[in-house]
Amino acid sequence: MLHRPFKIMLVSVLSGMSFTACSTLQNQNPDTPQVLEQIKNIGASPTTENNIAKLVKQDHHCVIEFTGYFDGGKAVEHWTFNQSGLISASSSTQHTTLVSANTATAFDIDDPAVQANFKKLQSNFSANNLAQCH
């Protein structure tokens, strides 16, 4: 049989642990970006080596972050979208050859070729994960 002081201490410890667990869960910020899926080495144009595409859920939209490495540098693209479609798209390129140079480009989201590239990029992710973006 358990002694009364031990029972009281056990109940106190378990109650404290339960409170801490609930408090920790409640303190998670829903605005914190969450990676839903990550895919390596997708078919992309232009051809890159060791590329990574991440589907990231943010507050009211999602972002596909594509990072591709090529001879002499890397390119990072951000495709922001929600249930209404593509909101913005941009690319930044870092060249690390003889002289380091960075360039940034904003894509015209109304351009049919940009829309087609976006749809192709989206097709790499599971429908269940993409549904969380709507």
mmCIF file of C-alpha atoms in Angstrom:
data_model
loop_
_atom_site.group_PDB
_atom_site.id
_atom_site.type_symbol
_atom_site.label_atom_id
_atom_site.label_comp_id
_atom_site.label_asym_id
_atom_site.label_seq_id
_atom_site.Cartn_x
_atom_site.Cartn_y
_atom_site.Cartn_z
ATOM 1 C CA MET A 1 0.000 0.000 0.000
ATOM 2 C CA LEU A 2 1.102 3.515 -0.712
ATOM 3 C CA HIS A 3 1.527 5.879 2.172
ATOM 4 C CA ARG A 4 -0.560 9.035 2.174
ATOM 5 C CA PRO A 5 2.405 11.485 1.775
ATOM 6 C CA PHE A 6 3.675 9.469 -1.195
ATOM 7 C CA LYS A 7 0.228 9.523 -2.826
ATOM 8 C CA ILE A 8 -0.016 13.292 -2.388
ATOM 9 C CA MET A 9 3.456 13.779 -3.881
ATOM 10 C CA LEU A 10 2.673 11.433 -6.796
ATOM 11 C CA VAL A 11 -0.581 13.240 -7.595
ATOM 12 C CA SER A 12 1.192 16.617 -7.378
ATOM 13 C CA VAL A 13 3.961 15.522 -9.744
ATOM 14 C CA LEU A 14 1.544 14.022 -12.266
ATOM 15 C CA SER A 15 -0.678 17.104 -12.139
ATOM 16 C CA GLY A 16 2.322 19.349 -12.722
ATOM 17 C CA MET A 17 3.459 17.258 -15.668
ATOM 18 C CA SER A 18 -0.020 17.363 -17.214
ATOM 19 C CA PHE A 19 -0.232 21.133 -16.784
ATOM 20 C CA THR A 20 3.209 21.594 -18.350
ATOM 21 C CA ALA A 21 2.296 19.407 -21.337
ATOM 22 C CA CYS A 22 -0.931 21.329 -21.948
ATOM 23 C CA SER A 23 0.806 24.688 -21.574
ATOM 24 C CA THR A 24 3.514 23.676 -24.029
ATOM 25 C CA LEU A 25 0.949 22.637 -26.628
ATOM 26 C CA GLN A 26 -1.019 25.857 -26.206
ATOM 27 C CA ASN A 27 2.104 28.021 -26.605
ATOM 28 C CA GLN A 28 2.830 26.792 -30.132
ATOM 29 C CA ASN A 29 2.342 29.745 -32.446
ATOM 30 C CA PRO A 30 0.020 28.959 -35.379
ATOM 31 C CA ASP A 31 1.837 31.671 -37.381
ATOM 32 C CA THR A 32 5.112 29.717 -37.236
ATOM 33 C CA PRO A 33 5.974 28.368 -40.699
ATOM 34 C CA GLN A 34 5.626 24.594 -40.942
ATOM 35 C CA VAL A 35 7.366 22.452 -43.555
ATOM 36 C CA LEU A 36 4.664 20.144 -44.924
ATOM 37 C CA GLU A 37 6.840 18.269 -47.411
ATOM 38 C CA GLN A 38 10.371 18.307 -48.797
ATOM 39 C CA ILE A 39 11.460 16.707 -52.067
ATOM 40 C CA LYS A 40 14.973 16.308 -53.422
ATOM 41 C CA ASN A 41 16.162 16.255 -57.024
ATOM 42 C CA ILE A 42 12.986 17.110 -58.894
ATOM 43 C CA GLY A 43 13.059 17.654 -62.621
ATOM 44 C CA ALA A 44 13.567 21.379 -63.089
ATOM 45 C CA SER A 45 14.463 23.707 -65.900
ATOM 46 C CA PRO A 46 17.168 24.846 -66.132
ATOM 47 C CA THR A 47 18.835 21.674 -64.930
ATOM 48 C CA THR A 48 20.276 21.878 -61.430
ATOM 49 C CA GLU A 49 22.155 19.453 -59.230
ATOM 50 C CA ASN A 50 21.025 18.395 -55.758
ATOM 51 C CA ASN A 51 17.955 20.594 -55.775
ATOM 52 C CA ILE A 52 15.475 20.760 -52.905
ATOM 53 C CA ALA A 53 11.838 21.845 -53.017
ATOM 54 C CA LYS A 54 9.995 22.578 -49.754
ATOM 55 C CA LEU A 55 6.286 23.134 -49.275
ATOM 56 C CA VAL A 56 5.931 25.506 -46.317
ATOM 57 C CA LYS A 57 2.615 26.440 -44.686
ATOM 58 C CA GLN A 58 2.448 29.928 -43.253
ATOM 59 C CA ASP A 59 -0.373 31.869 -41.631
ATOM 60 C CA HIS A 60 -2.752 32.441 -44.572
ATOM 61 C CA HIS A 61 -0.776 31.020 -47.484
ATOM 62 C CA CYS A 62 1.900 28.552 -48.504
ATOM 63 C CA VAL A 63 5.305 28.962 -50.085
ATOM 64 C CA ILE A 64 7.232 26.577 -52.280
ATOM 65 C CA GLU A 65 10.911 27.237 -51.774
ATOM 66 C CA PHE A 66 13.032 25.732 -54.510
ATOM 67 C CA THR A 67 16.815 25.712 -54.143
ATOM 68 C CA GLY A 68 18.906 24.472 -57.057
ATOM 69 C CA TYR A 69 22.677 24.256 -57.277
ATOM 70 C CA PHE A 70 24.492 24.699 -60.574
ATOM 71 C CA ASP A 71 28.087 25.037 -61.647
ATOM 72 C CA GLY A 72 29.270 28.227 -60.005
ATOM 73 C CA GLY A 73 26.335 29.060 -57.771
ATOM 74 C CA LYS A 74 22.793 28.473 -56.598
ATOM 75 C CA ALA A 75 19.321 29.751 -57.316
ATOM 76 C CA VAL A 76 16.505 30.094 -54.780
ATOM 77 C CA GLU A 77 12.917 30.573 -55.912
ATOM 78 C CA HIS A 78 9.925 31.455 -53.735
ATOM 79 C CA TRP A 79 6.421 30.728 -55.018
ATOM 80 C CA THR A 80 3.745 32.149 -52.675
ATOM 81 C CA PHE A 81 0.154 30.978 -53.116
ATOM 82 C CA ASN A 82 -3.202 30.322 -51.439
ATOM 83 C CA GLN A 83 -6.596 28.959 -52.453
ATOM 84 C CA SER A 84 -6.963 31.777 -54.978
ATOM 85 C CA GLY A 85 -3.744 30.847 -56.777
ATOM 86 C CA LEU A 86 -0.283 32.283 -57.194
ATOM 87 C CA ILE A 87 0.301 35.487 -55.194
ATOM 88 C CA SER A 88 3.955 36.160 -56.002
ATOM 89 C CA ALA A 89 7.042 34.460 -57.365
ATOM 90 C CA SER A 90 10.683 35.478 -57.330
ATOM 91 C CA SER A 91 14.170 34.140 -57.790
ATOM 92 C CA SER A 92 17.557 35.076 -56.422
ATOM 93 C CA THR A 93 20.786 33.749 -57.877
ATOM 94 C CA GLN A 94 24.169 33.709 -56.213
ATOM 95 C CA HIS A 95 27.168 33.192 -58.478
ATOM 96 C CA THR A 96 30.329 32.096 -56.716
ATOM 97 C CA THR A 97 32.724 31.968 -59.643
ATOM 98 C CA LEU A 98 35.649 34.397 -59.907
ATOM 99 C CA VAL A 99 33.577 37.368 -58.789
ATOM 100 C CA SER A 100 30.668 36.876 -56.430
ATOM 101 C CA ALA A 101 27.462 38.334 -57.868
ATOM 102 C CA ASN A 102 23.844 38.202 -56.768
ATOM 103 C CA THR A 103 20.776 38.871 -58.881
ATOM 104 C CA ALA A 104 17.098 38.971 -57.975
ATOM 105 C CA THR A 105 14.135 38.619 -60.301
ATOM 106 C CA ALA A 106 10.398 39.017 -59.701
ATOM 107 C CA PHE A 107 8.314 36.845 -62.001
ATOM 108 C CA ASP A 108 5.218 38.166 -63.773
ATOM 109 C CA ILE A 109 2.544 35.938 -62.199
ATOM 110 C CA ASP A 110 0.127 36.745 -65.040
ATOM 111 C CA ASP A 111 2.525 35.275 -67.631
ATOM 112 C CA PRO A 112 1.181 31.891 -68.857
ATOM 113 C CA ALA A 113 4.712 30.410 -68.832
ATOM 114 C CA VAL A 114 5.170 31.399 -65.161
ATOM 115 C CA GLN A 115 1.763 29.886 -64.309
ATOM 116 C CA ALA A 116 2.736 26.672 -66.122
ATOM 117 C CA ASN A 117 6.041 26.484 -64.223
ATOM 118 C CA PHE A 118 4.160 26.992 -60.958
ATOM 119 C CA LYS A 119 1.683 24.192 -61.741
ATOM 120 C CA LYS A 120 4.555 21.875 -62.704
ATOM 121 C CA LEU A 121 6.374 22.661 -59.462
ATOM 122 C CA GLN A 122 3.189 22.095 -57.425
ATOM 123 C CA SER A 123 2.673 18.698 -59.076
ATOM 124 C CA ASN A 124 5.696 17.348 -57.189
ATOM 125 C CA PHE A 125 3.879 17.602 -53.843
ATOM 126 C CA SER A 126 1.173 15.340 -52.477
ATOM 127 C CA ALA A 127 -2.442 16.438 -52.907
ATOM 128 C CA ASN A 128 -3.034 16.037 -49.150
ATOM 129 C CA ASN A 129 -0.241 18.484 -48.298
ATOM 130 C CA LEU A 130 -1.311 20.969 -50.978
ATOM 131 C CA ALA A 131 -4.880 20.831 -49.593
ATOM 132 C CA GLN A 132 -3.555 22.290 -46.312
ATOM 133 C CA CYS A 133 -2.712 25.432 -48.260
ATOM 134 C CA HIS A 134 -6.354 26.163 -49.117
#
